[in-house]
Amino acid sequence: GQQLNQSPQSMFIQEGEDVSMNCTSSSIFNTWLWYKQDPGEGPVLLIALYKAGELTSNGRLTAQFGITRKDSFLNISASIPSDVGIYFCAGHGRSGGGADGLTFGKGTHLIIQP
Amino acid sequence: ETGVTQTPRHLVMGMTNKKSLKCEQHLGHNAMYWYKQSAKKPLELMFVYNFKEQTENNSVPSRFSPECPNSSHLFLHLHTLQPEDSALYLCASSQDRRRGEQYFGPGTRLTVT
């Protein structure tokens, strides 16, 4: 089935550094979303993007909906320990029809080194 | 209770058992979803319900049987599962199936022995 290519798979960073991750697809989506999942919990919605080229911020998080509608990126500025977790991109409303559910990437595991 | 709740949080069952997972959303949403999250794999959509009607079955084996009695509650009935069905089962809801913003519950960690 359709999958999103999310990279990097994992990131080892120092506290205070900026983080960037991205997601690409072979299909066009109408909505791109970014989630964060902590161990033992469900994914939590961080940002939703609805228009090609849209740039949206949520605190230290910034995400963009690619112009081609086939990609998105997420930036985290000045990382802090509580940013540790797995970040997932997801697409919704695939062009040409398809699932009502979300199509997910495999996740980016963010690890902050002391 | 707020958001999306799931019970039980953990479940261990044998291959011949029958059990059910429960999900309840307190957000006034009209669409509900079941996802499966296995190690090393992306979250996989299983079922979609919109206004209590099933709108999608993503080729899920019949040993998984969903039920949606109203827009706030969703069940997943399990019977004769296999060890490879062990995973985190996540429930989500959205305003309706056209909206991409889905809100997830904490999941049920299922182990099939």
XYZ file of N, CA and C in Angstrom:
681
model
N 0.806 -1.193 0.000
C 0.000 0.000 0.000
C 0.848 1.256 0.000
N 0.168 2.379 -0.070
C 0.850 3.673 -0.095
C 1.618 3.899 1.188
N 2.829 4.367 1.079
C 3.617 4.722 2.246
C 4.250 6.074 2.027
N 4.530 6.713 3.112
C 5.255 7.969 3.069
C 6.707 7.693 3.434
N 7.629 8.360 2.746
C 9.048 8.202 3.035
C 9.467 9.296 3.999
N 9.753 8.925 5.213
C 10.094 9.900 6.244
C 11.570 9.759 6.600
N 12.252 10.882 6.696
C 13.670 10.842 7.060
C 14.026 12.049 7.917
N 15.069 11.919 8.745
C 15.834 10.691 8.954
C 15.060 9.714 9.838
N 15.551 8.483 9.903
C 14.898 7.481 10.741
C 15.115 7.795 12.215
N 16.298 8.312 12.543
C 16.589 8.710 13.921
C 17.556 9.887 13.902
N 17.515 10.657 14.971
C 18.389 11.821 15.104
C 18.929 11.872 16.516
N 20.240 12.062 16.625
C 20.889 12.230 17.916
C 21.383 13.676 17.968
N 20.811 14.466 18.833
C 21.167 15.883 18.861
C 21.487 16.315 20.280
N 22.101 17.494 20.390
C 22.380 18.104 21.683
C 21.222 19.041 22.045
N 20.962 19.139 23.321
C 19.929 20.076 23.773
C 20.259 21.475 23.265
N 19.252 22.166 22.777
C 19.435 23.517 22.256
C 19.607 23.578 20.750
N 19.877 22.433 20.122
C 20.040 22.416 18.668
C 18.678 22.477 17.982
N 18.719 22.897 16.724
C 17.519 22.864 15.895
C 17.431 21.501 15.200
N 16.210 21.091 14.913
C 15.946 19.779 14.313
C 15.129 19.976 13.035
N 15.424 19.169 12.029
C 14.639 19.210 10.802
C 14.393 17.798 10.300
N 13.163 17.512 9.942
C 12.798 16.203 9.397
C 11.818 16.409 8.257
N 11.753 15.448 7.332
C 10.859 15.644 6.207
C 10.186 14.356 5.775
N 9.224 14.532 4.898
C 8.380 13.430 4.479
C 8.036 13.637 3.010
N 8.135 12.582 2.216
C 7.786 12.681 0.802
C 6.855 11.551 0.421
N 6.105 11.795 -0.644
C 5.131 10.818 -1.105
C 5.109 10.795 -2.624
N 4.722 9.675 -3.180
C 4.535 9.610 -4.634
C 3.143 10.103 -5.022
N 2.270 10.276 -4.030
C 0.909 10.744 -4.280
C 0.712 12.140 -3.701
N -0.267 12.831 -4.240
C -0.644 14.148 -3.730
C -1.635 13.981 -2.588
N -1.428 14.723 -1.513
C -2.378 14.725 -0.415
C -2.995 16.110 -0.254
N -4.215 16.142 0.255
C -4.896 17.409 0.495
C -4.552 18.009 1.848
N -4.137 17.165 2.776
C -3.768 17.609 4.115
C -2.523 16.857 4.554
N -1.594 17.582 5.159
C -0.437 16.951 5.786
C -0.503 17.237 7.282
N -0.124 16.243 8.082
C -0.169 16.402 9.533
C 1.120 15.875 10.139
N 1.459 16.409 11.292
C 2.598 15.933 12.058
C 2.136 15.570 13.463
N 2.575 14.389 13.909
C 2.231 13.872 15.219
C 3.510 13.562 15.995
N 3.380 13.551 17.309
C 4.462 13.102 18.210
C 3.903 12.003 19.100
N 4.698 10.933 19.270
C 4.276 9.823 20.119
C 5.323 9.561 21.178
N 4.883 9.562 22.424
C 5.739 9.201 23.554
C 5.535 7.721 23.868
N 6.508 7.092 24.518
C 6.378 5.653 24.826
C 5.115 5.338 25.598
N 4.398 4.314 25.150
C 3.200 3.885 25.848
C 1.980 4.760 25.650
N 2.060 5.706 24.733
C 0.942 6.613 24.497
C 0.561 6.622 23.018
N -0.590 7.220 22.730
C -0.985 7.390 21.342
C -0.369 8.639 20.740
N -0.355 8.747 19.418
C 0.174 9.950 18.763
C -0.640 11.186 19.143
N 0.071 12.298 19.319
C -0.550 13.577 19.633
C -0.366 14.511 18.450
N -1.440 15.122 17.995
C -1.378 16.019 16.844
C -0.616 17.291 17.200
N 0.381 17.614 16.364
C 1.189 18.819 16.570
C 0.738 19.939 15.639
N 0.694 19.632 14.346
C 0.392 20.648 13.329
C -0.370 19.993 12.190
N -1.349 20.704 11.646
C -2.071 20.276 10.443
C -1.916 21.350 9.376
N -1.696 20.931 8.136
C -1.451 21.839 7.009
C -2.451 21.538 5.907
N -3.062 22.604 5.341
C -4.164 22.397 4.414
C -3.933 22.924 3.005
N -2.941 23.812 2.849
C -2.743 24.416 1.529
C -1.303 24.268 1.087
N -1.121 24.004 -0.212
C 0.220 23.920 -0.764
C 0.966 25.223 -0.491
N 2.201 25.083 0.005
C 3.015 26.239 0.330
C 2.794 26.794 1.725
N 1.773 26.314 2.413
C 1.445 26.831 3.750
C 2.575 26.565 4.732
N 2.880 27.574 5.526
C 3.886 27.471 6.588
C 3.170 27.773 7.886
N 3.209 26.856 8.824
C 2.462 26.996 10.079
C 3.379 26.740 11.262
N 3.209 27.531 12.297
C 4.015 27.363 13.514
C 3.138 27.020 14.702
N 3.738 26.290 15.627
C 3.098 25.946 16.892
C 4.207 25.998 17.933
N 4.384 27.180 18.549
C 5.490 27.345 19.492
C 6.827 27.234 18.774
N 7.666 26.289 19.238
C 8.983 26.110 18.618
C 8.931 25.223 17.378
N 7.761 24.758 17.029
C 7.599 23.881 15.874
C 7.120 24.683 14.673
N 7.707 24.388 13.513
C 7.281 24.986 12.251
C 7.184 23.888 11.219
N 6.099 23.867 10.462
C 5.921 22.858 9.425
C 5.473 23.524 8.140
N 5.831 22.926 7.016
C 5.417 23.459 5.722
C 4.826 22.365 4.851
N 3.811 22.747 4.093
C 3.145 21.896 3.114
C 3.825 22.199 1.783
N 4.447 21.199 1.174
C 5.199 21.426 -0.047
C 4.353 21.920 -1.211
N 4.968 22.680 -2.069
C 4.278 23.248 -3.227
C 3.674 22.166 -4.118
N 4.366 21.055 -4.254
C 3.871 19.973 -5.111
C 2.776 19.145 -4.429
N 2.559 19.394 -3.153
C 1.600 18.661 -2.311
C 2.032 17.221 -2.082
N 3.296 16.926 -2.380
C 3.808 15.575 -2.183
C 4.855 15.506 -1.080
N 5.032 16.615 -0.355
C 6.029 16.573 0.697
C 5.738 17.600 1.777
N 6.383 17.400 2.922
C 6.238 18.320 4.043
C 7.484 18.219 4.910
N 7.780 19.280 5.615
C 8.870 19.185 6.590
C 8.434 19.762 7.927
N 9.151 19.327 8.968
C 8.911 19.819 10.323
C 10.238 20.272 10.908
N 10.268 21.465 11.446
C 11.433 21.976 12.139
C 11.099 22.193 13.605
N 12.059 21.863 14.467
C 11.944 22.157 15.894
C 13.140 23.032 16.259
N 12.867 24.185 16.808
C 13.965 25.077 17.165
C 14.307 24.929 18.645
N 15.599 25.107 18.946
C 16.083 25.108 20.331
C 15.530 23.935 21.128
N 15.899 22.722 20.730
C 15.323 21.510 21.319
C 15.548 21.449 22.833
N 14.584 20.849 23.514
C 14.636 20.652 24.968
C 14.385 19.174 25.255
N 14.717 18.712 26.451
C 14.585 17.274 26.744
C 13.209 16.687 26.468
N 12.149 17.438 26.701
C 10.800 16.887 26.504
C 10.444 16.732 25.020
N 11.318 17.165 24.130
C 11.082 16.953 22.696
C 11.395 15.518 22.287
N 12.039 14.773 23.164
C 12.359 13.377 22.860
C 11.085 12.601 22.556
N 11.155 11.772 21.517
C 9.994 10.968 21.151
C 10.076 10.590 19.688
N 8.996 10.037 19.183
C 8.931 9.659 17.768
C 7.953 10.596 17.075
N 8.406 11.193 15.984
C 7.598 12.137 15.215
C 7.142 11.451 13.917
N 5.862 11.543 13.660
C 5.285 10.930 12.468
C 4.676 11.992 11.560
N 4.917 11.837 10.261
C 4.152 12.615 9.296
C 2.980 11.751 8.834
N 1.926 12.400 8.390
C 0.745 11.687 7.900
C 0.087 12.507 6.812
N -0.456 11.819 5.826
C -1.185 12.477 4.750
C -2.638 12.049 4.783
N -3.511 12.953 4.376
C -4.942 12.668 4.321
C -5.530 13.203 3.023
N -6.537 12.485 2.514
C -7.219 12.948 1.315
C -6.348 12.818 0.083
N -5.935 11.595 -0.194
C -5.057 11.352 -1.334
C -5.789 11.685 -2.623
N -5.093 12.411 -3.477
C -5.668 12.805 -4.760
C -6.036 11.565 -5.559
N -7.215 11.608 -6.180
C -7.651 10.467 -6.958
C -8.462 9.485 -6.151
N -8.745 9.864 -4.907
C -9.546 8.984 -4.067
C -8.681 8.125 -3.174
N -9.309 7.357 -2.315
C -8.520 6.537 -1.420
C -9.050 6.600 -0.010
N -8.211 6.207 0.911
C -8.645 6.000 2.280
C -9.102 7.299 2.946
N -10.088 7.139 3.836
C -10.460 8.237 4.717
C -9.496 8.329 5.874
N -8.781 7.259 6.122
C -7.822 7.271 7.209
C -6.551 7.984 6.806
N -5.620 8.013 7.723
C -4.340 8.658 7.489
C -3.325 7.646 6.972
N -2.450 8.117 6.088
C -1.297 7.338 5.647
C -0.086 7.877 6.384
N 0.637 7.019 7.089
C 1.715 7.446 7.960
C 3.087 7.121 7.400
N 4.067 7.954 7.795
C 5.460 7.603 7.623
C 5.898 6.670 8.737
N 7.137 6.179 8.651
C 7.637 5.235 9.639
C 8.135 5.917 10.902
N 8.240 7.236 10.861
C 8.619 7.955 12.068
C 10.080 8.359 12.121
N 10.343 9.447 12.829
C 11.701 9.908 13.120
C 11.866 9.885 14.630
N 12.834 9.076 15.090
C 13.067 8.940 16.518
C 14.078 10.002 16.947
N 13.625 10.941 17.755
C 14.476 12.049 18.202
C 15.050 11.718 19.572
N 16.372 11.725 19.648
C 17.084 11.426 20.896
C 17.975 12.617 21.221
N 17.888 13.089 22.440
C 18.682 14.240 22.850
C 19.807 13.758 23.760
N 21.027 14.043 23.329
C 22.181 13.598 24.081
C 22.528 14.618 25.163
N 22.911 14.127 26.317
C 23.262 15.046 27.415
C 24.532 15.813 27.112
N -13.927 12.694 31.905
C -13.030 12.180 30.860
C -13.009 13.133 29.679
N -11.867 13.317 29.116
C -11.739 14.169 27.943
C -11.030 13.411 26.843
N -11.185 13.898 25.585
C -10.452 13.308 24.486
C -10.941 11.915 24.135
N -10.004 11.050 23.815
C -10.295 9.683 23.384
C -9.717 8.724 24.426
N -10.566 7.852 24.949
C -10.111 6.887 25.940
C -10.228 5.478 25.379
N -9.342 4.596 25.828
C -9.351 3.208 25.384
C -9.176 2.297 26.589
N -9.909 1.192 26.578
C -9.763 0.171 27.601
C -9.837 -1.213 26.975
N -9.093 -2.179 27.515
C -8.060 -1.998 28.529
C -6.807 -1.380 27.919
N -5.867 -0.963 28.743
C -4.605 -0.433 28.227
C -3.656 -1.569 27.841
N -3.791 -2.696 28.530
C -2.962 -3.862 28.235
C -3.850 -5.098 28.235
N -3.556 -6.036 27.312
C -4.348 -7.250 27.218
C -3.451 -8.380 26.745
N -3.503 -9.485 27.486
C -2.816 -10.704 27.070
C -3.888 -11.750 26.844
N -3.867 -12.376 25.680
C -4.879 -13.377 25.389
C -4.291 -14.553 24.623
N -4.894 -15.701 24.832
C -4.489 -16.885 24.097
C -5.149 -16.904 22.735
N -4.666 -17.766 21.886
C -5.165 -17.808 20.507
C -6.601 -18.278 20.415
N -7.104 -18.940 21.436
C -8.483 -19.432 21.372
C -9.458 -18.518 22.118
N -8.943 -17.472 22.739
C -9.805 -16.562 23.502
C -10.619 -15.646 22.619
N -11.673 -15.079 23.226
C -12.414 -13.979 22.617
C -12.347 -12.802 23.567
N -11.968 -11.658 23.063
C -11.900 -10.450 23.870
C -12.373 -9.264 23.041
N -12.615 -8.142 23.710
C -13.022 -6.927 23.004
C -12.241 -5.728 23.500
N -11.895 -4.851 22.584
C -11.289 -3.568 22.909
C -12.370 -2.493 22.802
N -12.301 -1.525 23.717
C -13.299 -0.463 23.725
C -12.646 0.895 23.536
N -13.331 1.744 22.792
C -12.880 3.116 22.582
C -14.064 4.043 22.780
N -13.828 5.172 23.434
C -14.869 6.177 23.625
C -14.270 7.549 23.370
N -14.973 8.367 22.600
C -14.497 9.723 22.373
C -15.492 10.730 22.945
N -14.925 11.770 23.572
C -15.713 12.789 24.266
C -15.579 14.135 23.551
N -15.352 14.081 22.235
C -15.069 15.281 21.458
C -16.232 15.702 20.563
N -17.317 14.948 20.591
C -18.452 15.259 19.724
C -18.182 14.982 18.257
N -17.242 14.098 17.985
C -16.893 13.766 16.604
C -17.852 12.735 16.017
N -17.816 12.627 14.685
C -18.718 11.707 14.003
C -18.010 10.572 13.279
N -16.692 10.605 13.220
C -15.933 9.547 12.573
C -14.971 8.926 13.576
N -14.841 7.611 13.503
C -13.929 6.899 14.391
C -13.146 5.861 13.592
N -11.953 5.555 14.083
C -11.012 4.730 13.326
C -10.300 3.735 14.240
N -9.949 2.591 13.683
C -9.024 1.669 14.327
C -7.750 1.606 13.491
N -6.592 1.716 14.184
C -5.279 1.553 13.568
C -4.513 0.474 14.331
N -3.597 -0.163 13.604
C -2.683 -1.137 14.213
C -1.263 -0.590 14.102
N -0.523 -0.620 15.221
C 0.864 -0.171 15.206
C 1.763 -1.320 15.640
N 2.494 -1.850 14.688
C 3.447 -2.929 14.961
C 4.853 -2.359 14.953
N 5.747 -3.072 15.610
C 7.140 -2.629 15.672
C 7.705 -2.529 14.253
N 8.470 -1.468 14.020
C 9.190 -1.281 12.765
C 8.291 -1.042 11.556
N 6.998 -0.827 11.767
C 6.083 -0.593 10.649
C 5.280 0.673 10.892
N 4.857 1.333 9.799
C 4.008 2.519 9.985
C 2.650 2.110 10.557
N 1.978 3.077 11.178
C 0.602 2.823 11.615
C -0.226 2.409 10.398
N -1.036 1.358 10.601
C -1.857 0.838 9.513
C -3.329 1.045 9.832
N -4.046 1.683 8.910
C -5.484 1.843 9.075
C -6.159 0.482 8.969
N -7.125 0.227 9.886
C -7.891 -1.020 9.830
C -9.336 -0.737 9.375
N -10.038 0.092 10.133
C -11.451 0.346 9.850
C -11.754 1.832 10.026
N -12.783 2.284 9.262
C -13.291 3.642 9.395
C -14.802 3.579 9.562
N -15.314 4.342 10.531
C -16.754 4.497 10.720
C -17.080 5.984 10.640
N -18.131 6.295 9.898
C -18.592 7.668 9.767
C -20.085 7.683 10.074
N -20.481 8.440 11.096
C -21.881 8.443 11.534
C -22.395 7.015 11.720
N -21.625 6.202 12.400
C -21.937 4.820 12.792
C -21.875 3.814 11.643
N -21.657 4.263 10.430
C -21.608 3.349 9.289
C -20.155 3.059 8.908
N -19.862 1.791 8.674
C -18.509 1.452 8.265
C -18.290 1.905 6.834
N -17.267 2.724 6.627
C -16.976 3.219 5.289
C -15.705 2.628 4.711
N -14.939 1.949 5.552
C -13.700 1.370 5.053
C -13.270 0.178 5.891
N -12.896 -0.878 5.215
C -12.282 -2.058 5.815
C -11.012 -2.280 4.992
N -9.872 -2.057 5.612
C -8.620 -2.076 4.873
C -8.076 -3.507 4.778
N -8.886 -4.399 4.214
C -8.479 -5.803 4.013
C -8.052 -6.469 5.312
N -8.828 -6.227 6.359
C -8.499 -6.776 7.674
C -9.083 -8.183 7.797
N -8.319 -9.146 8.349
C -8.839 -10.509 8.518
C -10.103 -10.528 9.368
N -10.949 -11.501 9.105
C -12.256 -11.554 9.779
C -12.144 -11.877 11.257
N -10.980 -12.281 11.737
C -10.820 -12.508 13.182
C -10.868 -11.188 13.969
N -10.831 -10.056 13.251
C -11.054 -8.735 13.842
C -12.435 -8.265 13.392
N -13.308 -7.977 14.338
C -14.671 -7.587 14.012
C -15.016 -6.279 14.712
N -15.176 -5.176 13.972
C -15.492 -3.907 14.614
C -16.991 -3.742 14.844
N -17.300 -2.866 15.793
C -18.699 -2.529 16.070
C -18.761 -1.080 16.490
N -19.722 -0.347 15.948
C -19.872 1.068 16.283
C -21.335 1.336 16.606
N -21.737 1.201 17.870
C -23.147 1.361 18.230
C -23.642 2.801 18.163
N -22.749 3.758 18.340
C -23.099 5.180 18.219
C -21.830 5.956 17.903
N -21.968 7.231 17.657
C -20.815 8.011 17.198
C -19.736 8.180 18.257
N -20.042 7.843 19.510
C -19.072 8.049 20.588
C -18.310 6.793 20.969
N -18.807 5.644 20.564
C -18.223 4.382 20.993
C -17.823 3.509 19.810
N -16.696 2.842 19.989
C -16.195 1.930 18.957
C -15.568 0.738 19.657
N -15.889 -0.450 19.155
C -15.347 -1.671 19.730
C -14.568 -2.432 18.652
N -13.636 -3.240 19.114
C -12.950 -4.169 18.220
C -13.000 -5.531 18.903
N -13.796 -6.441 18.325
C -13.946 -7.783 18.875
C -12.874 -8.683 18.263
N -12.242 -9.442 19.136
C -11.103 -10.263 18.735
C -11.398 -11.732 18.996
N -11.105 -12.609 18.055
C -11.265 -14.047 18.291
C -10.308 -14.837 17.412
N -9.786 -15.896 17.991
C -8.815 -16.780 17.336
C -7.699 -15.998 16.682
N -7.075 -15.126 17.470
C -5.974 -14.333 16.941
C -4.699 -15.160 16.840
N -3.735 -14.601 16.116
C -2.440 -15.214 15.925
C -1.367 -14.398 16.659
N -0.242 -15.010 16.993
C 0.824 -14.245 17.666
C 1.248 -13.005 16.893
N 1.193 -13.054 15.564
C 1.605 -11.880 14.779
C 0.602 -10.724 14.876
N -0.524 -10.966 15.522
C -1.491 -9.888 15.758
C -1.117 -9.054 16.986
N -0.117 -9.478 17.706
C 0.359 -8.698 18.850
C 0.834 -7.332 18.360
N 0.305 -6.273 18.962
C 0.618 -4.918 18.504
C -0.056 -3.919 19.441
N 0.152 -2.644 19.160
C -0.582 -1.575 19.831
C -1.762 -1.210 18.935
N -2.972 -1.308 19.476
C -4.170 -0.977 18.710
C -4.653 0.393 19.158
N -4.717 1.293 18.191
C -5.038 2.686 18.462
C -6.388 3.045 17.875
N -7.164 3.755 18.653
C -8.440 4.305 18.206
C -8.260 5.798 17.979
N -8.936 6.338 17.001
C -8.873 7.773 16.727
C -10.265 8.266 16.342
N -10.456 9.580 16.457
C -11.714 10.179 16.002
C -11.428 11.481 15.280
N -12.376 11.892 14.434
C -12.277 13.180 13.758
C -13.694 13.729 13.589
N -13.789 15.016 13.261
C -15.096 15.644 13.117
C -15.975 14.834 12.161
N -15.438 14.503 11.017
C -16.035 13.536 10.107
C -14.940 12.989 9.215
N -15.259 12.047 8.353
C -14.199 11.335 7.629
C -13.483 12.207 6.613
N -14.032 13.371 6.285
C -13.373 14.249 5.331
C -12.286 15.090 5.986
N -12.293 15.152 7.338
C -11.315 15.966 8.030
C -10.097 15.126 8.386
N -8.936 15.671 8.073
C -7.711 14.926 8.352
C -7.270 14.968 9.794
N -7.734 15.939 10.564
C -7.280 16.062 11.952
C -7.905 14.963 12.795
N -7.128 13.942 13.062
C -7.598 12.822 13.860
C -6.905 12.852 15.212
N -7.673 12.534 16.233
C -7.182 12.561 17.617
C -7.183 11.141 18.147
N -6.041 10.744 18.683
C -5.825 9.359 19.062
C -6.005 9.128 20.555
N -6.438 7.909 20.870
C -6.426 7.446 22.251
C -5.044 6.904 22.602
N -4.866 6.451 23.841
C -3.561 5.968 24.289
C -3.212 4.577 23.779
N -4.207 3.863 23.247
C -3.937 2.547 22.690
C -4.121 1.415 23.681
N -4.304 0.217 23.130
C -4.321 -1.032 23.898
C -3.152 -1.873 23.416
N -2.267 -2.199 24.342
C -1.119 -3.062 24.011
C -1.592 -4.508 24.103
N -1.689 -5.181 22.963
C -2.203 -6.545 22.895
C -1.066 -7.529 22.681
N -1.060 -8.566 23.507
C -0.098 -9.659 23.339
C -0.882 -10.955 23.172
N -0.628 -11.656 22.079
C -1.300 -12.933 21.805
C -0.290 -14.058 22.048
N -0.657 -14.954 22.959
C 0.287 -16.025 23.329
C -0.158 -17.362 22.755
